[in-house]
Each structure stands twice: as structure tokens, then as C-alpha cells.
């Protein structure tokens, strides 16, 4: 119900707004009546008066003027639809409306119509003469005389026409076309739909069988009883005026409207009671925030030197008791090397707890880049068993270990480091922390280089056994 | 507090400043007592008293952001929760203030630090460094004082209740990225809120991420599928055992490692340790192996201690199960969802869990067992709560909609809306009142129902309202465009009546020998529809003003959103892929997205999550089983959901492009119409129905562009040996939805019975029948040939069309046209008069000639 109301309401809105915006391809009722009345006045009023009325009703160069002119031209193409006087008026309008001072004949869109009319052997001679006069009026020298013939009415023109006058020599079509440059005036672009469009009106005379449609028998007689097949021309005329479409009747084309997309899974909103998320009270308000001070102090100490076993135990316990404490113990990636060197166990514990924090990547970077030592290896080794380390990190660490061994100058220190690395690698391999294949060549080369060291030989044997 | 500072200089300072430090302590203890008081009042709901206490506290600690925060919260409750937006403003201010203070003190710390390193005389520097005596130096590292976490969570909570899920997500995201230091209770809140918000805006990857994190961090695994009851019972025992093992093992490691740690390891000592280490390593490592799980169990223990205050672990377990169900339902992994629901019901045994029941009903609804879904809904006990009642009604409405009973569904939807409006009138207000008022969500369902009933204006009004929430969903915009098209189709849009396409309209003008038949303007369907400009969406009276330009705008919005979501989906999917295998990702990703490197760098959290996920997989069998199922389950659901989403988006895209091409044709823009139609034809896996539309629209647009040859190429796809093929079959029409049975079901063997029940209810594309489409092709071929003057061919094709659909206005009109073109007006007239679907109208313009 309400839907219906709304739609009609909307219709009205559309109607009112449309007048402003839509390009109508047909004449409105008002416009048709106006044009019709102009045509009807053909018998009494002079051409010029009618033309100027036309121009005031349909502003020059407006779209509606073009639609009117088009309808008019369509009617002119049908010989019977307009009476002779009306036809002359029609031609005059079409000519005058588009032949301003600025534009000559060649710009008139209806020029082909004029030429066809002028060359039509079947047409009345006065009509052809009139058209020729129209066409030539522009080129005539004195503007005053040119419109002299338009100051009479159409019926007067017809009456006073002297067919015997030799003045009326009708030129050939080609001659006219050449004179007015019709060929040059081809519409620049059109589409097949338009090219192929037909007049959208189709005569369908409703007549008794075997009667001559051209006889005046069936014209409506005033006062007489209408008989079958009779009709009023004026009625048809005004109907046609309002229906003739600029677009005409083009080839039909099936343009199916796209279907609605069926409702998708999960598109309809299914409602579930959610968690009742309440506002939180901030319990940390005015709370003694000194928790962890002890650990922080101890960590600070641990950066400077090894902690006593009891202290170390305390740190580990405190860290274990409060999983969040690790974030507040004052350790930063920059300080990690000191912690590793002095208290590797605490470092392991801290790193293990930080494994899920985004900062862990920074810690790893620091760990990889610090000097190789027993303690750093110890930390990495323990980490590998406690948590999953990024394999990239382990690989880089091992590479660093090996290159450290190679670069060290002091023979004694080198031996020491090589042994450490070997033990470390063995442990990694035994615990399946690293995939030997990834590092096989590198490690093998390392073993061979330091084969004089017992641990390296052992590592080599281990590698071989795994092959 | 200062006395505890580690640096010697400041401890000296503390000694000198003894009295003032003591004063501070006193103030602090008073403040702490007041704070405790306030918290108690707050817990017992005495908000007025609580505000009083807080104001006293504010005198002691002026401008303390946390006090201000709690005052804002309490006042909000005291004032009846009426204005959440205002609270939002206050909280945002508090947060900003807090951050400013933190920044300021951070700068001072740096200043203080540099001074201390120079070891300039202690007293002055420390006083200079810490003018905020209450924010003592002890807080430098420990930023709790300025921590805005709770305020942020509360902001997100408010957004969540206001249905602004995306905003809630974006507020929570930074917290989640750095959730480590946040205490467990708040962290749990954050996670649950994230899950709710993520699920609400269909963000499966986010939800998956949080789900996995929750199970990892809170140790509440929902894995074992057989023995749930027992595992619940086992867990505490396990925990005890594990935590008791902690001290001894850590001592053991200590003992064995003291040597290693010893300060000056002499060469001899080292070599000894080394040689022993080859032997010792393993035992030590073994030790560590044993202790490893303690980390996990420890966090469990802590969790129990801290979280137990609010949620018992079984409750949490149930909750997580339900979240998993919701996740699985979202990702349409129905089989797994069914299992999960079962477990949840087991856990919930004896408890009232309307949620579990509703989820079960939703599951049956999703599986297409609508009767069962109704039964389950009816069984839900709690129907006194208006909020629940509105959900109940809404869900019933959904079910009846799927059953095709649109009128019943409209009754339920409007009941649900009534519930919501009475909910709004309820006093006292609660924050949850806002979130329980789901009217904007229900109104979307209403819109769908109106659309199904053919009421485009009411539907559009609903979608417009729902747009307040769903503005970023492509489907919403598509539906709005469909409203416009429906209005056009039913002739409401065009003011002249020629748009009814079921018949030919001919005006009869004049009588007798003057009689003329006039084909009405617009029967061509190539005419310009009114081009309205100005406000696209609303008319002057606030009603939606449906028009083709509006439809076009909507479709462009939808396309934009769709393309955006494709990109972001790739982004959000990527990290979870990377967890599968670090090595493979590069291959997968590079084939998928050239930007993967950027992505990899952008999301630090993602990579760490990926690492930790990998860890679960790689560590031992037991662990793999435990964590692996969650991980795998979520991962599988996610990837299959990604597929489903892709296919669904594909389908939506087809609809969007087809509609756009159509509308551009209607609006007389053949170039744009052609672009869209071509894009449609070029879509991979385009359904045959839409392919047909794409070709037929492209052909028309090309004709309008004077490119008939290409137009023929488009139509010739359906031409084989002089005959036109059926462009699509009936089954193609029924495939209007992304296959519901999906991959998950197929993987698990599928369910024949379920499948059968789907196909009964599946509502396919309501469109031309295949033979009608077939005839349409013939008509267009005929017109094309007629345009080129090949009347023989044109005649052949049109007679084919007429034999397929003898009553089709198009086919008849084409036949008339061809006769006319061919110069046979009498035959044309005869044809016209034979046609059954024709209406002759008398022209209304005959009277008042003499005006």
C-alpha cells in the first residue's frame, strides 16, 4: 500500500524535475497544439508573421525547436497529411528558422528536404516554385525584396501563382545539390541503430474494402453522420505531432535487465549475544609501581658482573612469578651483550620470556652480532632447546661462529674457540635443531680446515655418519 | 621509592632528601588507600560515593590521568550511561594527556640519565631530573604510571558497543601488537574484544590470529575431540605437577651450570668443562627439555591466579570454544563447527548458555536444515530479555527468508525491530543497551526482504539506514543499485508508461483513412532515461530517490570497495601463510603478490607470530598434536574461507559489472557500457549467465559505437553452424551462490543428506529462462542483419526467435521492423495485429485543438 503511494509520489517528483533536464524526443502536448495552430493559420496570415510566431514559441537553436522542425519535416514528407497552404507554411518555417544572417542555406539541416521538394516532378508547381524562391532568397542582393513574397499569406500565394510564367524554370537535382553543397553536408557520425531507424508512425488506413483511400469520400463531413472509414485529418495531425519521435522506430534489441544477485551465504545478519564487554576500572591507579625494583636493580648489577648464586636464583624466581616483569626489568637489546657475558642463564631466561614480544627480533640481531664467546654460545644453545628460534637466525649465528674462528689471529684463542664451536655444533645436530644439509658444505669445510683439533675431527665424523 | 634507585648518586640524593621522600611515601600510602576505597565502591556499584572518593584522590594527585580516567568511567555509570560519545571524548583526552606526560618525563629521563653518567653531584641533578616528585624515579623504566592501556581498551569498548567495529579494531590493534607487557586480565579483555569485533566485521584473518594467540598465551587449548570432560579434570592436576617441578629443575640447572658461569675460567677449567661438556651437554639439555614446558604451565598458573578473579578457566574454555564455533561458522567450515558446538555443549552441560544454543541453531541454519534451526531457536529458554528476544526474532526472520516465506520473515523482522526500540526506552540504560540495539543490522535483513517482495523504495530506505554500519560492504551498494533497477524495471522510475516490457504498446492516432499506428517512444529501450542531477541519494523529503545515476554511483562504490578488499585480503592473508613454511612463502607470495617483501617487513608482529606458530608445529609430537590441531584447523578454515571469499567476490563483481553495463546502456553511454561489458566477459570463471549478459551488452554498445563487426563477434560466440546455441542452462541459473558445501565439506567426505537439503532451498538467479535468453540472441542477430540490409538472414533469425517465444514482444516487434525495413508495410501490419501481447492505446490529444 505505502509502496504504491510512494511510487506515485515519486512519479510526480520525477515529472516535475524531468522537464528541466530530460531531452525529450517528442513534442509535448502544448507544443504540438502551438505548432498545429500555426499551421492552421496558413490560410489567413502572412508567412512572415507565422514564422516570427514560430520563432518566439520555439527559441532559436533550442532542442525543442529542432524536435518541432523534425516533426514538421516528417509531416511534409507525407503528401496528404498537410493541405497545400500548410505545406508552404511548413517549408517557410523550416527555411526561415534555420537560415539566419549568420548561417546560409548549406547549414540548414533540412536542405535535402528542400531540394527533394524542389525536384519532385509530382509535386504542385507552385510548391516547387516556392521552395526555389526560398532557396534563392538568401543570395538575392536586396534584403528587402527577398522577403517580399513572404509578406503574403500562403493561400494568397497559391491563388496568385501563375503557372504559365516562364520565370519558373526548374533546375535539375544535381544542379541544386552542387549549388548548395549538399554532398558536403553529411552527418559526421551515426550509429546503425539510428541509421536503420524508421519513422515511428505507420499509416493504417481503416477503410472498407476496395475503396480508394485518396478520394475525399471519407473526409469527415460537418454535420453528417460519420461513416465507416471516415476520419478527421486535423485530429490525426495533432496526434502525430505529439507522437513523432526524433529517434523513430529503430531495430529492436533485446537488452535483458540483469538479475538480482541471490542472497549470499552469511549476507543476512544472524544475531548472537556477544560478550558483554564492560568498561574497565583502571586498577593501576595510585598503585605502588615499585614492583620489580629489586629485579631491576639485580639486572642492572648483572650487566656489570656475575651475580651471586642466591641473587641469580632470586631473579629467576621473580621473573617466574610475574610473567610481565620481564618487560619492566630494564633490559634493552643494547644491554644484552653485557648480560650474556656476565649472566648467561639470566639472559636465557629473559629471552625465553620475551620470545613473543616484537622486540625479540632486535635482541636476536644483537645476539648474532656480538663477539663469539663461550657464554654467547651457551645462551644460543640453551635458547635452541627452550624455544623455536628462527632458522635464519641460527644459520647466521653459525656462519658468524665459523668466520670468527677463521679470523682470529691468536692461535691459542683460535683453538679454544674452534673447540667451543665444534661442541656447540654437535649439540645442535644431536638435538635436531639444525638441518645438517643446510650447512653441510660450510661446516665440512670448517672441520677440514681445523682437522688438527680433536673436536673438529669428531664433528666431521658425526657429519659423515649422518650422510 | 627514590631510595631504591640503583645509581649511587641518586641514592645519595635520596639520603639527603630523606624527609621529602618520606612525605612522598605518606602521600602515596594515603592515595593508595583512597584508591582501594574507590575501587571497592566501584565494584559494589556505589558510583556516587566512588566519585567522592576519587575527587579526594584528585586533590592529592592533581591531574593524574588514571584518576581522571576512573572518574570519567564512574561518572558515566553514575549518570546512567546516557552519553557514550561524551565519555569517548573524555577518555580520548585522558589518553592524550597521559601520553604527553609520558613523553615529557621520557625526555627528562634522558636528561637525567646523561647527567648521571657524568656523575655530577647527585642531589641537584636528581631533583632537576625528577621534578614530578610523585612520579618518582622508580617509574622511569616502569611506565605504568602513564600507561594508557586501560583507557584505550575502554575507548575500544565504547566503539564496540556503538557498533563501530572497525574503529574498535583499529584502536585495539596497537595494544594487541604489543600485548606482552600488559597484565593478563586486561590482555584477555583485549583479546576477547578483538575477537568479537573481528568476527563482527567478518575479519577472519584477524580473528584467527587472536584465536591462536589466545590458546597459546592462555594455555586454554580446545583440542582433544574425544574426551573433553576428562581433559578438564586433568588440567589442574597437570598444572600442579608441572609447577612443582619448576623449582627443583631450575635449581638443578643452576647447580650444573655454576661452573660455566664461574668468573675466571682458567684454561684448565675451560678444557675440563669442554671435555666434560661433550658428555654433559646432553644431560643438561635433557634437564632443560624437562623444564621447558614449565614456562607454559607457569603462565597457566599465573593466568589462573590473575584471571580467576573474573572468569573461571572452564568458563574461559567454554568461551573460547564458542569463539571457535563462531570463527568456523564465519569461515563456513561447517563440519568442524558442528564438532566444536558439540564440545561446547558438553562443557556447558548444566550451565545456561543461550549462546551455545543460538550458535547451534545458526549452524543448522547455515547447513540448510531450517526446520532444525527453528526447533533449536524455540528451545532457547531465555526469552524475557528484550535484547535476546530481538535476536531470536531476527534469526527466525532469517530462517523464514531462506525458506522463501518472505511475509512471515517480515513479521519477525519487524518484531525484532520493535524489541530493539523498546530496548532503547528501557531504563536504566547500560552501555550494552547500545550494542544490544541491533536495529541497524536487522534493518539490512528487512531491506533484503523488501527487495525479495519487490518493494524497491522500502528496501532502499532500509539499506540506507543499514549503510550507517555496512557502508564498507560492497554487497550493500549492490543491493541499493538493485533497488534502483527494480524501480526501473517495474516502471516506477519512468514517468511514461512505456516501460512495461511484457507487451508492445501502440498508439492509434486518428480515425478512418487517416489512422496511423505509432510505436511508442521508449519501446526501443535505447532511449535516454531521465538524467537527474543534484543530490543523488536523497530527495528533498529525505526519502531515497532511486534513479539510474544513483545506481551507477552505488555500483562504482561497490566496485571500489571490492577491489580494495581484494588487496587488503591479500595483505592480511599473507602473514598467516608465512607461518606454514618460511621457505615456501617467497614462492607463494611472489606468484601471488609482488609486494610481498614490503608486507614481510611491515608486520613485525606477524613474523613473530609466524615464528611462534612454526614452533608449535616443530616441537615434538605431543605438542604438535596439541597445538597443531588448532593451528591447522584455523589455517585450513582460513584458506578455504579465502577461497570462498574470492569466489563470492568474483560473483559480486560479475553482478556489479553486468549492472553497470546495463545502466550505462540505459543512460546512453555506449563507451562506458562497452568497457564494463568487456571487463565482465574477461573475468576469469565468469558464470555463463553473466557471460551471456556481458556479450549481449557489449554487442549492443558496439553497435551504438558503429562497430557492428565487433558486435557480431560478440554474438557469434553462441553461433555454431548457423544455429545459435543455448547461452546457459538451468543449472547455471541455480548456481547463483558460491557453493555452500565448499571445500571443507568435500575434504571431509561431504554430506550427501545435507547437500540434498541445500539444493531444495537454494534460491537461484531469477532471470530469463534459458530459451528466452536463446530467443533474445536470435532477436539481436536478426536486428543486426536487418541493420546491414541482410533481410533474408534477418527473417530466418527472427522466425527462430518467434518459434522459441511466440509471445515475446521483442521478437514480434523485430519481425514487424524487418518487414517495414524490407518495404513490406502490409505484412508488418498483419504481424502487428496477430501479436497477442499488444495493446493499442488511443492518443489522448485529440480534443481541445482550438485553444
PDB file of C-alpha atoms in Angstrom, chain B residues 46 61 73 85 97 111 273 359 383 385 448-450 524 534 555 588 593 595 602-603 629 681 709 784 795 819 837:
ATOM      1  CA  UNK B  46      28.148   2.809  44.593  1.00  0.00           C
ATOM      2  CA  UNK B  61      47.301  13.811  42.941  1.00  0.00           C
ATOM      3  CA  UNK B  73      34.144   5.958  33.974  1.00  0.00           C
ATOM      4  CA  UNK B  85      30.054   9.720  22.907  1.00  0.00           C
ATOM      5  CA  UNK B  97      47.213  13.909  28.365  1.00  0.00           C
ATOM      6  CA  UNK B 111      68.354  14.358  30.516  1.00  0.00           C
ATOM      7  CA  UNK B 273      84.366 -28.045  31.128  1.00  0.00           C
ATOM      8  CA  UNK B 359      25.174 -20.980  17.665  1.00  0.00           C
ATOM      9  CA  UNK B 383      13.010 -15.048  26.252  1.00  0.00           C
ATOM     10  CA  UNK B 385      15.442 -10.402  27.979  1.00  0.00           C
ATOM     11  CA  UNK B 448      16.618  -7.871   1.719  1.00  0.00           C
ATOM     12  CA  UNK B 449      13.117  -8.995   2.484  1.00  0.00           C
ATOM     13  CA  UNK B 450      11.552  -5.924   0.818  1.00  0.00           C
ATOM     14  CA  UNK B 524      13.125   0.853 -28.213  1.00  0.00           C
ATOM     15  CA  UNK B 534      21.980  17.044  -7.818  1.00  0.00           C
ATOM     16  CA  UNK B 555      27.877   0.241  -8.259  1.00  0.00           C
ATOM     17  CA  UNK B 588      53.738 -18.478  -2.939  1.00  0.00           C
ATOM     18  CA  UNK B 593      51.678 -10.576  -4.864  1.00  0.00           C
ATOM     19  CA  UNK B 595      54.560  -6.567  -2.876  1.00  0.00           C
ATOM     20  CA  UNK B 602      55.777  -4.120   7.609  1.00  0.00           C
ATOM     21  CA  UNK B 603      54.338  -6.560  10.002  1.00  0.00           C
ATOM     22  CA  UNK B 629      45.012 -29.090  15.526  1.00  0.00           C
ATOM     23  CA  UNK B 681      33.455 -11.005 -20.370  1.00  0.00           C
ATOM     24  CA  UNK B 709      31.645  -6.176 -36.926  1.00  0.00           C
ATOM     25  CA  UNK B 784      21.987  -6.841 -36.611  1.00  0.00           C
ATOM     26  CA  UNK B 795      13.960 -13.136 -41.389  1.00  0.00           C
ATOM     27  CA  UNK B 819       9.094  -6.233 -42.688  1.00  0.00           C
ATOM     28  CA  UNK B 837       0.772  -9.233 -26.382  1.00  0.00           C
TER      29      UNK B 837
END
